[in-house]
CSV table of C-alpha atoms in Angstrom, one decimal:
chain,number,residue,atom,x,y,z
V,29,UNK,CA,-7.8,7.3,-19.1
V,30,UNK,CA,-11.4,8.9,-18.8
V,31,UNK,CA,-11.3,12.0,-16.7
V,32,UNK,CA,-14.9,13.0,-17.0
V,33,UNK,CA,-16.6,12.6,-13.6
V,34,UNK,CA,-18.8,10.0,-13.0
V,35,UNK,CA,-21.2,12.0,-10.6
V,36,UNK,CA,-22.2,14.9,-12.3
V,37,UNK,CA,-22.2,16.7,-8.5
V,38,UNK,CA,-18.6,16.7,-8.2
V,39,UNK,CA,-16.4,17.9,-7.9
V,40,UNK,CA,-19.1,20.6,-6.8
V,41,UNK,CA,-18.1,23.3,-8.7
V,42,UNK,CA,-14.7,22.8,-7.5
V,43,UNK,CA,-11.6,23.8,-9.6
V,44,UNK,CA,-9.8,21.4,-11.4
V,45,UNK,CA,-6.2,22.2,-12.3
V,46,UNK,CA,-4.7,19.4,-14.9
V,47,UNK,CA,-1.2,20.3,-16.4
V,48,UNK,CA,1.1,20.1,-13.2
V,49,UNK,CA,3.9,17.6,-13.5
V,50,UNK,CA,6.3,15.8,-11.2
V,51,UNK,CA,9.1,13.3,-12.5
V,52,UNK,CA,7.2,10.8,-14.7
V,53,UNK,CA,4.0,11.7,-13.2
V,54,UNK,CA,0.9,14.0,-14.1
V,55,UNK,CA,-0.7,15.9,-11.5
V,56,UNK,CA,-4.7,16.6,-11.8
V,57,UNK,CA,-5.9,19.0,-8.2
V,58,UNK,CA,-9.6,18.5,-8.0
V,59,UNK,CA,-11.5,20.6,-4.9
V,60,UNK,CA,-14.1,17.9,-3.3
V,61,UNK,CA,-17.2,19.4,-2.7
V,62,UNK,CA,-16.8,19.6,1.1
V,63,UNK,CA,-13.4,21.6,0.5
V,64,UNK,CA,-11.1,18.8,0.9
V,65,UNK,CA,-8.3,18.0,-1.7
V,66,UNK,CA,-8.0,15.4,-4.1
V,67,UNK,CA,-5.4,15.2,-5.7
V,68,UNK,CA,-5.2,12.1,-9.0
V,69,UNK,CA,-1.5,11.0,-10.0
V,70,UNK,CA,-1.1,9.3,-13.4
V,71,UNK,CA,1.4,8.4,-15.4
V,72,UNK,CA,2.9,11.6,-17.7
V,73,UNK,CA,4.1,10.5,-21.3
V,74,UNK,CA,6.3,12.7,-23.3
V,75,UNK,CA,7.2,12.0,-26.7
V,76,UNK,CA,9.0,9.5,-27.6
V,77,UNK,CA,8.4,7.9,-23.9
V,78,UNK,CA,6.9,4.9,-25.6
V,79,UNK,CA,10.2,3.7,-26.8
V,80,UNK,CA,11.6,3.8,-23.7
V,81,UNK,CA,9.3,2.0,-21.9
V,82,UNK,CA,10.4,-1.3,-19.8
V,83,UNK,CA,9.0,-4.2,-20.3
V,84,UNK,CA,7.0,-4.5,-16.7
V,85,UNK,CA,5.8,-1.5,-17.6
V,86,UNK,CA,4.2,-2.3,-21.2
V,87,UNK,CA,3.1,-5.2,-19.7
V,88,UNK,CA,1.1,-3.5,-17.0
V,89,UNK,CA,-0.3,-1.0,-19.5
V,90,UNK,CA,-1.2,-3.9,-21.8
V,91,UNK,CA,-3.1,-5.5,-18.9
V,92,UNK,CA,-4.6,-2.0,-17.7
V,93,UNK,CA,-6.4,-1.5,-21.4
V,94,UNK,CA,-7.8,-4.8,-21.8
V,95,UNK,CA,-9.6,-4.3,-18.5
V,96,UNK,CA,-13.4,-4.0,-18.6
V,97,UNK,CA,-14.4,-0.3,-18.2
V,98,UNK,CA,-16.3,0.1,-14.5
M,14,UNK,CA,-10.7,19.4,15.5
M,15,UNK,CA,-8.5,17.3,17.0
M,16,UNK,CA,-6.3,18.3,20.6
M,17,UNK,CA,-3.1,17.8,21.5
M,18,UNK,CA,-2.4,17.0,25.3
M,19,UNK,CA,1.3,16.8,26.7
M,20,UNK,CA,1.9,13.4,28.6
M,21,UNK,CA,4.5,15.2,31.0
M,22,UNK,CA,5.2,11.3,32.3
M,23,UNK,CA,6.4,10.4,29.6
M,24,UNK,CA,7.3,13.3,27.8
M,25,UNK,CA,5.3,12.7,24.3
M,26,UNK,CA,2.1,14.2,23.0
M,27,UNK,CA,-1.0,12.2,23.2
M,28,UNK,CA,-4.0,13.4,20.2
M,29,UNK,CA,-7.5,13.6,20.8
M,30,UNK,CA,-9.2,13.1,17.6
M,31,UNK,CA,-12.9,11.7,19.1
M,32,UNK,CA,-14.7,12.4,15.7
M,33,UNK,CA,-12.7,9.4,14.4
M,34,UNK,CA,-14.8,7.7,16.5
M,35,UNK,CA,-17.4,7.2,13.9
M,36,UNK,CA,-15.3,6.9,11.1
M,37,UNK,CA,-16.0,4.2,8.2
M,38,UNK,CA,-15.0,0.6,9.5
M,39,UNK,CA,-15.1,-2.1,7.6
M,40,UNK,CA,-17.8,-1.3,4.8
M,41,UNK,CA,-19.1,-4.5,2.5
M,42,UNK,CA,-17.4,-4.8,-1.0
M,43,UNK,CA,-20.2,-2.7,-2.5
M,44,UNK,CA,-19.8,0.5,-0.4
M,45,UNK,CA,-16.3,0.9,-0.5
M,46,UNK,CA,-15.1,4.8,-0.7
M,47,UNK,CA,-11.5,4.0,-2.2
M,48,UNK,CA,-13.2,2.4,-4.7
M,49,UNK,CA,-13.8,5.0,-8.2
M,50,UNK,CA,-17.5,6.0,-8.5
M,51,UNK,CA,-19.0,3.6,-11.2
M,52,UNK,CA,-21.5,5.9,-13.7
M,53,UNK,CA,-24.9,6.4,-12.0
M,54,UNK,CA,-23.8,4.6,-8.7
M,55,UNK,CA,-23.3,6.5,-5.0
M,56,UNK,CA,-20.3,8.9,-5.0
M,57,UNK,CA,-17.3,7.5,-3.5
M,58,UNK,CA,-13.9,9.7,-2.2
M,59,UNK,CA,-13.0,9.4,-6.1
M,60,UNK,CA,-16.1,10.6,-8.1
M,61,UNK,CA,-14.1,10.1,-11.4
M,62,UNK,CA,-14.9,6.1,-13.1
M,63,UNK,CA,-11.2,5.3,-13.2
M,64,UNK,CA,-7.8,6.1,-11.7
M,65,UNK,CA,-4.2,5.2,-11.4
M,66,UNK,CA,-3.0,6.7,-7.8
M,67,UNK,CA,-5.1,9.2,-5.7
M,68,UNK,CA,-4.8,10.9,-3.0
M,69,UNK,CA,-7.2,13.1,-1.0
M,70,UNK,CA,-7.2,14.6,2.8
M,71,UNK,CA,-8.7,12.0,5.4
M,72,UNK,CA,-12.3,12.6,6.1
M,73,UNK,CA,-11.6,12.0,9.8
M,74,UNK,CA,-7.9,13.9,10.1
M,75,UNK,CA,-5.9,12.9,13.5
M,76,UNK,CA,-4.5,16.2,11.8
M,77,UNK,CA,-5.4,19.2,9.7
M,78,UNK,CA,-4.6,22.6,8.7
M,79,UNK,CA,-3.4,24.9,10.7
M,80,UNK,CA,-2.4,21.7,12.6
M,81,UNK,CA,-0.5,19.0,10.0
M,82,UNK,CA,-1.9,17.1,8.0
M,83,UNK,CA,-3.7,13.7,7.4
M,84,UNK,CA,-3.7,12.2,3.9
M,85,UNK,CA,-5.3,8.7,2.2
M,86,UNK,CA,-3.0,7.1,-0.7
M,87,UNK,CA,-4.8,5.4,-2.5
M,88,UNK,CA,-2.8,2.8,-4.7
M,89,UNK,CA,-4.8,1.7,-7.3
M,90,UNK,CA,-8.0,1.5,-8.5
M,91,UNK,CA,-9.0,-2.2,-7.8
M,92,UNK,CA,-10.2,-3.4,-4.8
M,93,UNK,CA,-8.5,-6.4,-4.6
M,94,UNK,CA,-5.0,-6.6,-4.3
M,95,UNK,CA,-2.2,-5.2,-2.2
M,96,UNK,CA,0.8,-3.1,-2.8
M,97,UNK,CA,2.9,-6.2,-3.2
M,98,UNK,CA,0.7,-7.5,-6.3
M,99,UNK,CA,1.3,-3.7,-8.1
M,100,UNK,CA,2.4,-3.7,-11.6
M,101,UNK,CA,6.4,-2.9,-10.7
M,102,UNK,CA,5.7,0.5,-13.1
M,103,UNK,CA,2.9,0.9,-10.6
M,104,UNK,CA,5.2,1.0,-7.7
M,105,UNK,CA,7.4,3.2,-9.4
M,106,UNK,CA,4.8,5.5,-9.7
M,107,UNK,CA,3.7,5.3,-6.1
M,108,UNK,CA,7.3,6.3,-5.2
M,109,UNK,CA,7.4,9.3,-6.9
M,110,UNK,CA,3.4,9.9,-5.4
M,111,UNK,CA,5.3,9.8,-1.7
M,112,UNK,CA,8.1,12.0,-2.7
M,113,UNK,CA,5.4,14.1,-4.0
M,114,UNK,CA,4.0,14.4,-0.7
M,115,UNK,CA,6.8,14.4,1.0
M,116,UNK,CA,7.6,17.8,-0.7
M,117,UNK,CA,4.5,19.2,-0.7
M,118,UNK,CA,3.5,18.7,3.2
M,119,UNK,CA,7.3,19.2,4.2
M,120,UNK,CA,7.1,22.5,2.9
M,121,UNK,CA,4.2,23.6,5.1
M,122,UNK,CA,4.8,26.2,8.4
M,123,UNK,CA,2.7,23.3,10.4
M,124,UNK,CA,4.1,20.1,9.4
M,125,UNK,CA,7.3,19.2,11.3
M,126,UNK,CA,7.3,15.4,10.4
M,127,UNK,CA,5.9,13.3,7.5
M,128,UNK,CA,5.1,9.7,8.0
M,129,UNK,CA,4.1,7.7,5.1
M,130,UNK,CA,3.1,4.0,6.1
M,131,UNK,CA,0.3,1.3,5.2
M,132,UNK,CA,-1.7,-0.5,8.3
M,133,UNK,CA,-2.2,-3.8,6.3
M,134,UNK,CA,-4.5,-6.1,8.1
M,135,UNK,CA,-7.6,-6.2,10.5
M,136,UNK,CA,-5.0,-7.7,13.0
M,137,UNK,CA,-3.2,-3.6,12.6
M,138,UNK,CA,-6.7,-2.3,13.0
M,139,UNK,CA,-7.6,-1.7,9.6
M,140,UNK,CA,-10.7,-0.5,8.6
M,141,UNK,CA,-10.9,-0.8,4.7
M,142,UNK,CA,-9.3,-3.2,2.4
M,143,UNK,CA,-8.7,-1.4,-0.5
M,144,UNK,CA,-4.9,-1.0,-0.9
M,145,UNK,CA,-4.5,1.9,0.8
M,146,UNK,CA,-1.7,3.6,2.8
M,147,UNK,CA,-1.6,7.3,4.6
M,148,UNK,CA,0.4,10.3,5.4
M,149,UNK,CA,0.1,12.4,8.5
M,150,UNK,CA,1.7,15.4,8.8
M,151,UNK,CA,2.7,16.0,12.5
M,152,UNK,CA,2.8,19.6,13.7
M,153,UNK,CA,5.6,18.4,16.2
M,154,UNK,CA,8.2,15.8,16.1
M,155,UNK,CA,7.1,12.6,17.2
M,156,UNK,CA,9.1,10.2,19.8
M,157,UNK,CA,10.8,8.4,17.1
M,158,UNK,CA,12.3,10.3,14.9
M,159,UNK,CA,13.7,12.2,18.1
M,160,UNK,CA,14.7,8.6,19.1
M,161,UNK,CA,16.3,8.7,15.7
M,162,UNK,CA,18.0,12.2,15.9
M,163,UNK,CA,19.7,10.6,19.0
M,164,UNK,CA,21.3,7.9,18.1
M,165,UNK,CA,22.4,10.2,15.5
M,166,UNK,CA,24.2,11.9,18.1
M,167,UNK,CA,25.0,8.8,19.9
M,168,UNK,CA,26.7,7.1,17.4
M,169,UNK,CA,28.6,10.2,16.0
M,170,UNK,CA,26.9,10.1,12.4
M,171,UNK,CA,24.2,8.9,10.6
M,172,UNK,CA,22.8,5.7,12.6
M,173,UNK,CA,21.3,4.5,9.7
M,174,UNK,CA,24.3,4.5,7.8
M,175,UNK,CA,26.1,2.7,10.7
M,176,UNK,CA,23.7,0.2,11.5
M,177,UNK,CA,23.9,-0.5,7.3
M,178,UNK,CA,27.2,-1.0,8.0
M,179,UNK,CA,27.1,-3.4,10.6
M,180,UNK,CA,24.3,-5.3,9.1
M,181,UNK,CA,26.6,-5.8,5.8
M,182,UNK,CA,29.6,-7.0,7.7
M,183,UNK,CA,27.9,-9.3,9.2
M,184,UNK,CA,26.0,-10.4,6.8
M,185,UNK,CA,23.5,-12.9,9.0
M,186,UNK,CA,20.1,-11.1,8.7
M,187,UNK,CA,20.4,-9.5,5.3
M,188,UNK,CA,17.2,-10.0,3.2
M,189,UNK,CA,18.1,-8.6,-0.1
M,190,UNK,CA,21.4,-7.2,-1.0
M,191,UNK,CA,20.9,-4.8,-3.9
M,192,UNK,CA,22.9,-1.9,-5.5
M,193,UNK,CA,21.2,0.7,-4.1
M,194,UNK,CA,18.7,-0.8,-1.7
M,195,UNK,CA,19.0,-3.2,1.2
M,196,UNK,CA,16.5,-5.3,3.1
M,197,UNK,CA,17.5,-7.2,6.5
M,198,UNK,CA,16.2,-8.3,9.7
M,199,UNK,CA,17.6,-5.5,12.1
M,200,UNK,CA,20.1,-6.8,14.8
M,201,UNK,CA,17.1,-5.9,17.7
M,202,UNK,CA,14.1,-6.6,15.8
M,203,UNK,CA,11.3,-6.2,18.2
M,204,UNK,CA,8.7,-8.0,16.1
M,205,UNK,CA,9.3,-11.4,15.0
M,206,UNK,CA,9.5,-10.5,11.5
M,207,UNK,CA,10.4,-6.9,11.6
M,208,UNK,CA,12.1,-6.0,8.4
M,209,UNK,CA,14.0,-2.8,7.6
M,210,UNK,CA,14.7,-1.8,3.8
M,211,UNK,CA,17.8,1.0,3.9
M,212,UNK,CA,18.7,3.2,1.0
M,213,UNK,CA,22.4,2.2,0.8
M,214,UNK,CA,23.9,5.4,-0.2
M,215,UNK,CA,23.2,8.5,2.3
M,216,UNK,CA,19.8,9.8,1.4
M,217,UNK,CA,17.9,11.8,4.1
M,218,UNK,CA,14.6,11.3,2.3
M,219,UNK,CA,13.1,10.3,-1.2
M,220,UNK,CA,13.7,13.9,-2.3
M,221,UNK,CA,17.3,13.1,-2.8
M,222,UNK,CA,16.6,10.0,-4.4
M,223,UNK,CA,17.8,9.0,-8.1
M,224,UNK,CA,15.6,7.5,-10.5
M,225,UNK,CA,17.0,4.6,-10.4
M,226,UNK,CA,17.0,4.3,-6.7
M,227,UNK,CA,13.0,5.1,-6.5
M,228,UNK,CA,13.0,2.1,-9.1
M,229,UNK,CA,15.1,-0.1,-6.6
M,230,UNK,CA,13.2,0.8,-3.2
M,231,UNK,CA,9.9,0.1,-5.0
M,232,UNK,CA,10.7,-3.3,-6.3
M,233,UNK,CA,12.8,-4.0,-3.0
M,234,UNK,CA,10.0,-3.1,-1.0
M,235,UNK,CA,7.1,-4.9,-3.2
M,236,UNK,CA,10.0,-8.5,-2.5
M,237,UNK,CA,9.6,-8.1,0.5
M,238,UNK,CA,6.1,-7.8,0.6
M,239,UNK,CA,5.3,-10.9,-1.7
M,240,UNK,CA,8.3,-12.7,0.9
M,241,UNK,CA,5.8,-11.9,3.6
M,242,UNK,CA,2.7,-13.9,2.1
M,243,UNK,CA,4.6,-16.2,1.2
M,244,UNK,CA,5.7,-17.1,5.0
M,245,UNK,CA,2.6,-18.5,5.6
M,246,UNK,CA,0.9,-18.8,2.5
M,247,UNK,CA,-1.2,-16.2,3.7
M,248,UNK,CA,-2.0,-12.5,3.4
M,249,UNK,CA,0.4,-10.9,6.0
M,250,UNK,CA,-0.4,-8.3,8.5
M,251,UNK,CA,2.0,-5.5,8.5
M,252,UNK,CA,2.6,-1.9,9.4
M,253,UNK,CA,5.2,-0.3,6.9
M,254,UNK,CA,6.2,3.3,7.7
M,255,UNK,CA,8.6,5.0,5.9
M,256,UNK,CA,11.5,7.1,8.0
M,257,UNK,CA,12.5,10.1,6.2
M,258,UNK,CA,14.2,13.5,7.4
M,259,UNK,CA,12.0,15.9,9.8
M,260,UNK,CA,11.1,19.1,7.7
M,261,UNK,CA,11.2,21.7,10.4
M,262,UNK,CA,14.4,23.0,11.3
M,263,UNK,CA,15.8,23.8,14.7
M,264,UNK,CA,15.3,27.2,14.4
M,265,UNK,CA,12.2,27.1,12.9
M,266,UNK,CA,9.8,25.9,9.8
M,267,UNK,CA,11.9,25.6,6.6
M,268,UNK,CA,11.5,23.5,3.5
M,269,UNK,CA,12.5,20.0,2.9
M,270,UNK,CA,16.0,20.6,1.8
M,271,UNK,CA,16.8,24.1,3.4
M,272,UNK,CA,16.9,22.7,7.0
M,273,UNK,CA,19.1,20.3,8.8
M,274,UNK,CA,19.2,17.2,7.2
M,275,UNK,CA,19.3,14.7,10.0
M,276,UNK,CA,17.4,11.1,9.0
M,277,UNK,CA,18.1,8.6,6.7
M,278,UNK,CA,15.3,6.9,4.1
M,279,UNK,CA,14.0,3.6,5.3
M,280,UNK,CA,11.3,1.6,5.6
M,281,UNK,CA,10.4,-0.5,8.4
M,282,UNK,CA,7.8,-3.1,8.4
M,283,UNK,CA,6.2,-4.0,11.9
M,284,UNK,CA,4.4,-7.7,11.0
M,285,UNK,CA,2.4,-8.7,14.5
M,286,UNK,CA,2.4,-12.6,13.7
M,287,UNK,CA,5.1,-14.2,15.6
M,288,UNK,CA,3.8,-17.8,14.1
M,289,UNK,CA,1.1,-18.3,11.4
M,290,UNK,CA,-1.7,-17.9,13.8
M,291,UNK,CA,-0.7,-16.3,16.6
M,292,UNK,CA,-0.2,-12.5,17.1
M,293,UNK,CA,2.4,-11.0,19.3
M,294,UNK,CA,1.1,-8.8,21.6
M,295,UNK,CA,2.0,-5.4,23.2
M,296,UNK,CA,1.7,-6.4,27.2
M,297,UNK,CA,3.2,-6.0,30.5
M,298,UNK,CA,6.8,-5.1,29.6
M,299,UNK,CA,6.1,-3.4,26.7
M,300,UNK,CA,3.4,-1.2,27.5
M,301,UNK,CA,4.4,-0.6,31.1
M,302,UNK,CA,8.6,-0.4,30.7
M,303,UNK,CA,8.9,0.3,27.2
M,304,UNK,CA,11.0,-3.2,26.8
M,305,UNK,CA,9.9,-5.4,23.8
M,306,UNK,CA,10.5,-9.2,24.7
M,307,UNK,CA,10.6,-11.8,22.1
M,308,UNK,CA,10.0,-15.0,21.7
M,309,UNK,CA,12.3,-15.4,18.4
M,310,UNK,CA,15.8,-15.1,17.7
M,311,UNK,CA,16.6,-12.4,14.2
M,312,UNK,CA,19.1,-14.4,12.5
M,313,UNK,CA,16.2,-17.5,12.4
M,314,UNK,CA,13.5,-15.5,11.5
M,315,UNK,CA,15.7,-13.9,8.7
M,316,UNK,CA,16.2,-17.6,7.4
M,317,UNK,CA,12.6,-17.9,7.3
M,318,UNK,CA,12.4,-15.0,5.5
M,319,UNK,CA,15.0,-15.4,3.0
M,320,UNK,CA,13.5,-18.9,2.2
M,321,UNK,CA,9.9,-17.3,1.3
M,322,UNK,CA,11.2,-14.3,-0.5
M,323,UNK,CA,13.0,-16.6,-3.0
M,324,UNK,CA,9.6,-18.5,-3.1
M,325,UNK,CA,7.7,-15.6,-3.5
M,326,UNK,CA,10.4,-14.5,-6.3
């Protein structure tokens, strides 16, 4: 999934910390430009993860990457 | 800044939070701020083109630092849907987004209580129709989860766990009977179709949670969700707020975990329809004594319920 900010405004000069991890999930902190937090959950894929997909889930990806970009 | 004023009558805390007066209600499709920000269009609350679950402080808090907290879930990135039409991976995901939370606020010296829950429905007073829900972080703890710490004490253990109990052996209002998760029209619903969906093992929040069980409460709760549209063939108002363990302890702040563990992970739905079209409202007795009176029975409206969740399956 693109990351690159669509506005190029914000995040304002905000930090943006990417890396963080909980469970199955990545963790991206962005600082709005008023000062409030956004935080963006996706989902985290180690190696091998592929394989152990379930089938809703490869489904749902499948649908999520034929989508039209916005 | 919101203020906090102690209703000595009834003994609970009423907030004043007057700049929510003016806060975004009901925007057209084009102008919504849970939508992403599409390249070279106005910024939205997520300036980034695409996204799978955000979450970002409310820009009109009932709460806010050093005073709790007041956070927007956002589910997805579509406009259109609802948390019941989520990919199930999708509502995995979101579960592990609220446990998320959960820690994060729990640990904080000024949140006492997290509430998680989704307002779905102008007849709840929603004011944008993205699939949404919110956290707020209550720097004190509320009137129901105090309600809850006392049955705890009135029924000698976990009320939760007893009222599980109960609603197992008798078996009339269950919704959904899973391994780890159950769903069932509580013995004293107050709302027609109030639904409650229990962890069955003892779990005093998603933080104690397995895998598995995370995977079980999302698809329970997304059944019950598709059950509710299909009632009436219709989008179907709710409020779902999730009950979890309060995070302060007696003697003081402590994280989630370190402090007494009273509470017990469920999720109650409060839908205001009592028939298709018409709405139950909060009147006389309720408002004035406190008493809910209803006009149905539980173990019908659990039929009803039963029948459109296998529909809906």
């Amino acid at each position: 999934m693109a990351r690159e900010p669509a506005a190029p405004s914000t995040p304002g000069g905000g930090e943006s910390a990417v890396g963080e991890r909980f469970g199955p999930l990545a963790i991206e902190r962005v600082a709005k430009a008023d000062g409030r937090a956004l935080i963006l959950y996706s989902r985290a894929e180690p190696p091998g993860r592929a394989e152990s997909l379930g089938r809703a889930e490869q489904a749902e990806r499948s649908e999520r990457e034929g989508r039209e970009p916005r | 800044v919101s203020e906090l004023r102690f209703d000595e009558l009834r003994g609970e805390q009423v907030v004043y939070a007057i700049h929510r007066q003016d806060r975004t209600f009901l925007p057209d499709r084009e102008h919504c701020p849970l939508d992403p920000t599409k390249p070279g269009g106005p910024e939205t609350e997520i300036p980034f083109p695409s996204f799978d679950i955000a979450v970002f402080d409310n820009r009109f808090p009932a709460f806010q630092a050093p005073g709790g907290a007041a956070e927007v879930v956002v589910y997805t990135d579509r406009h259109d849907g609802s948390f019941g039409g989520l990919g199930a991976a999708h509502a995995e995901r979101l579960m592990w987004v609220w446990r998320h939370r959960y820690a994060e606020l729990g640990a904080r010296g000024d949140v006492d209580y997290v509430m998680i829950f989704e307002n779905r429905g102008v007849e709840v007073g929603v004011t944008l129709h993205h699939p949404h829900g919110q956290i707020y972080g209550y720097p004190f703890l509320p009137p129901v989860p105090a309600a809850e710490r006392a049955a705890d004490e009135r029924l000698g253990g976990c009320a939760p766990c007893e009222l599980l109990r109960r609603e197992l052996a008798d078996g009339e209002r269950l919704l959904i009977d899973g391994p780890d998760v159950v769903a069932y029209v509580p013995h004293a619903a107050r709302w027609a179709y109030e639904a409650h969906v229990a962890m069955r093992a003892h779990r005093p929040s998603l933080l104690e949670c397995e895998p598995r069980e995370l995977r079980a409460l999302a698809e329970t709760l997304q059944s019950l969700a598709r059950g509710y549209d299909a009632l009436f063939e219709r989008p179907f108002p709710y409020v779902m707020v999730v009950h979890q363990a309060p995070t302060a302890g007696e003697a003081g702040d402590a994280p989630p975990g370190a402090a007494e563990r009273s509470g017990h992970l469920h999720v109650e739905f409060y839908p205001p329809l009592r028939t298709a079209e018409k709405l139950k409202f909060l009147a006389g007795s309720e408002q004035g004594a406190g008493t809910f009176i209803s006009d149905t029975l539980p173990e019908e409206t659990a039929v009803a319920l039963r029948d459109a969740i296998a529909r809906a399956s």
